[in-house]
Structures are given as structure tokens and as C-alpha cells.
Coordinates of N, CA and C in Angstrom, one line a residue:
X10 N -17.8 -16.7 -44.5 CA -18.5 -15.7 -43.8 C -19.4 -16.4 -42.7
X11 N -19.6 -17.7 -43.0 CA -20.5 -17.8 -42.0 C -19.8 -18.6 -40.8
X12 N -19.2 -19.5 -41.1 CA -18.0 -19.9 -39.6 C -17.3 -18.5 -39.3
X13 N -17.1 -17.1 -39.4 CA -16.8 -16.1 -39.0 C -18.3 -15.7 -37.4
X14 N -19.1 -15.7 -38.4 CA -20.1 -15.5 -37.7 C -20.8 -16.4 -36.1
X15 N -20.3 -17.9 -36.8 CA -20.3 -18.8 -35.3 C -19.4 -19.2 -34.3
X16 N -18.4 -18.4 -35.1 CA -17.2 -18.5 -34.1 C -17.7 -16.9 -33.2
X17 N -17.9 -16.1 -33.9 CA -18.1 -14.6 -32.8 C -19.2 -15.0 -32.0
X18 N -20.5 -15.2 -32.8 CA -21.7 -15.9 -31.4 C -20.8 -16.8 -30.3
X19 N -20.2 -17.8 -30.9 CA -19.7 -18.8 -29.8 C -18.9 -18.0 -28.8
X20 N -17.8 -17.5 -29.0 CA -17.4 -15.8 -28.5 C -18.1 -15.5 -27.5
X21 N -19.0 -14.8 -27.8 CA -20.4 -14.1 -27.2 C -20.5 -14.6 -25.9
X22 N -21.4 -15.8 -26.6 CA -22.0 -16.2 -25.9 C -20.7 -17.0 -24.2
X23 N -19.6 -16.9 -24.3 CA -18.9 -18.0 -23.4 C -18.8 -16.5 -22.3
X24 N -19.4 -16.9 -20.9 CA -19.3 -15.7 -20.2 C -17.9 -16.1 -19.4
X25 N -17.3 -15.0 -18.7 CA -16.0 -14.8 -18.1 C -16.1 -14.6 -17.1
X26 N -16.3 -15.1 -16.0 CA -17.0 -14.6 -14.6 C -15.4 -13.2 -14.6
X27 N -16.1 -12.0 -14.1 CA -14.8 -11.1 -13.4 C -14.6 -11.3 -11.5
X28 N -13.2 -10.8 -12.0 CA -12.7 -10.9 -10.7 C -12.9 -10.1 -9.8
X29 N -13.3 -9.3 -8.6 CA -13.8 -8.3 -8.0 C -12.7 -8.2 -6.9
X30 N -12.1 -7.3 -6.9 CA -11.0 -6.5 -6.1 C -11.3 -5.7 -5.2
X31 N -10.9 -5.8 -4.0 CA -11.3 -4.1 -3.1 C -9.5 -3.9 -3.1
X32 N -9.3 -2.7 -3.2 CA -7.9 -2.0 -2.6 C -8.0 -0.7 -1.6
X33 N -7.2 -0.7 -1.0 CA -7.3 0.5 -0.1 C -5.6 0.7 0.5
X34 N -5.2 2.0 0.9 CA -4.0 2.5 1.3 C -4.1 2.2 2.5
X35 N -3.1 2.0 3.1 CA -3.2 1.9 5.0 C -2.0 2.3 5.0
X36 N -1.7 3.0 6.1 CA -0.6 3.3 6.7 C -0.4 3.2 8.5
X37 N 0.9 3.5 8.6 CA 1.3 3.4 9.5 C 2.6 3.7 9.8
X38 N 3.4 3.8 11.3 CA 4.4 4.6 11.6 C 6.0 4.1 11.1
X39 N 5.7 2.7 11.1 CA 6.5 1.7 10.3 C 5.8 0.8 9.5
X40 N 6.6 -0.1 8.8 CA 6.5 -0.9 7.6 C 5.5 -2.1 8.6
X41 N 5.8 -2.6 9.4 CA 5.0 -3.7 10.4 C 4.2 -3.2 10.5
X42 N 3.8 -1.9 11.3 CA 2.5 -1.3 11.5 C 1.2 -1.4 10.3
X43 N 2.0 -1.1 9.2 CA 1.5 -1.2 7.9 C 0.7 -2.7 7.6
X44 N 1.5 -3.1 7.8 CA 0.9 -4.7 7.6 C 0.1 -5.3 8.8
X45 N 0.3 -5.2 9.6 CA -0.4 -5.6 10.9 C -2.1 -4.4 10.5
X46 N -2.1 -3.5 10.4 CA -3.2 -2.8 9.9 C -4.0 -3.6 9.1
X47 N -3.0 -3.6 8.0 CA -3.9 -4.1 6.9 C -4.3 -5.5 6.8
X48 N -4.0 -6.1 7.4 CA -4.4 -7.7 8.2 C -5.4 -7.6 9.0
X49 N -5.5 -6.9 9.9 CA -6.7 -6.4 10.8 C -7.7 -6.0 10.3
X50 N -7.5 -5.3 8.8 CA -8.7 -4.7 8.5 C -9.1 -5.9 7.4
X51 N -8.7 -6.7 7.3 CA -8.8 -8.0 6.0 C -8.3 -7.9 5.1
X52 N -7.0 -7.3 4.9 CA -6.8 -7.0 3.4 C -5.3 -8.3 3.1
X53 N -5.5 -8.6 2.3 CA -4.6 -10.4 2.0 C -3.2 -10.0 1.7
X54 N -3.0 -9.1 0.8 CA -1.9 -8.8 0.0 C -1.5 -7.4 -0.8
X55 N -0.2 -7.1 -0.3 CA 0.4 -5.9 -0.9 C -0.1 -5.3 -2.4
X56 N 0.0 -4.1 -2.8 CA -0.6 -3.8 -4.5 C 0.5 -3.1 -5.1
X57 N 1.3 -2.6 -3.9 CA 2.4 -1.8 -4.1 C 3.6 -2.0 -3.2
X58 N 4.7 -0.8 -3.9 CA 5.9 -0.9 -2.6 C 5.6 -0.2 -2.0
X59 N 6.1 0.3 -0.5 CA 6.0 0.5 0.8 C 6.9 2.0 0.5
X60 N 6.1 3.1 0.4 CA 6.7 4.5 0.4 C 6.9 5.1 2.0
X61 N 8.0 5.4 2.4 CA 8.2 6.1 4.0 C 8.7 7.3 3.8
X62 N 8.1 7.9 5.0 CA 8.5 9.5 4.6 C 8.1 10.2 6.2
X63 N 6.9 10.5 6.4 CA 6.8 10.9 8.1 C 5.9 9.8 8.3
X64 N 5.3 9.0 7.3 CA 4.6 7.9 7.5 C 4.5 6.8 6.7
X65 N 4.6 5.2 6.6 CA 4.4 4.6 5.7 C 3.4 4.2 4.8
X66 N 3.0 4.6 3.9 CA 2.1 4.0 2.9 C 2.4 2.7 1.8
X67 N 1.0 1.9 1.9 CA 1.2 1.1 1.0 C -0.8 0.6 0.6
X68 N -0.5 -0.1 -0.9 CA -2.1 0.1 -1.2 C -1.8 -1.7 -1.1
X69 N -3.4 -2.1 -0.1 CA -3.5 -3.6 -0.2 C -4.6 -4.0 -1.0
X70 N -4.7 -5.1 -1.2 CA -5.7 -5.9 -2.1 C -6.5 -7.0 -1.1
X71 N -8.2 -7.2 -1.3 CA -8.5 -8.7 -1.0 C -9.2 -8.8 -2.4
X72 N -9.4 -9.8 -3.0 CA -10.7 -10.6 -3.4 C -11.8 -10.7 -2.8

């Protein structure tokens, strides 16, 4: 019981820094557009595939 107990404190206590994400959709008239946007506005990297239809959508990620 009791090394149950200092293994969970130990647990506890070890903090996990989190990761902090922004995402956001951008679009554009083509797939380039799309990306060229989303570079411009700072965004690093795709979150999703690239849906086209009368306009391209796709959701990006930074850190």
C-alpha cells in the first residue's frame, strides 16, 4: 500500500509542460492560394486534406 501511494505522489507531482496549438481554416481559390495564405498569416502546417468545391478549404496549425 504504501509504494502504491509514492509511486502516485511521484506521478503527481512530475508536471507535463502542454503543448499549445492555434488552428484555423483558410481558404482560397486554389490549393496554392491556400497555402500561400496560410504562410502569410503564420500558420507552419496542414491539419487536414484540402476540400475544393467553389473554394478550397483546409484547417492549419502553428505552435
Amino acid at each position: 500500500m504504501r509504494m502504491i501511494t509514492a509511486t502516485a505522489l511521484l506521478l503527481l507531482s512530475v508536471q507535463i509542460p502542454a503543448q499549445a496549438k492555434t488552428t484555423r481554416t483558410l481558404s482560397g481559390s486554389k490549393p496554392a492560394e491556400v497555402k500561400k495564405n496560410a504562410r502569410k498569416a503564420g500558420y507552419s502546417y496542414p491539419e487536414s486534406e484540402i476540400t475544393c468545391s467553389a473554394r478550397c478549404n483546409q484547417r492549419w496549425a502553428r505552435d
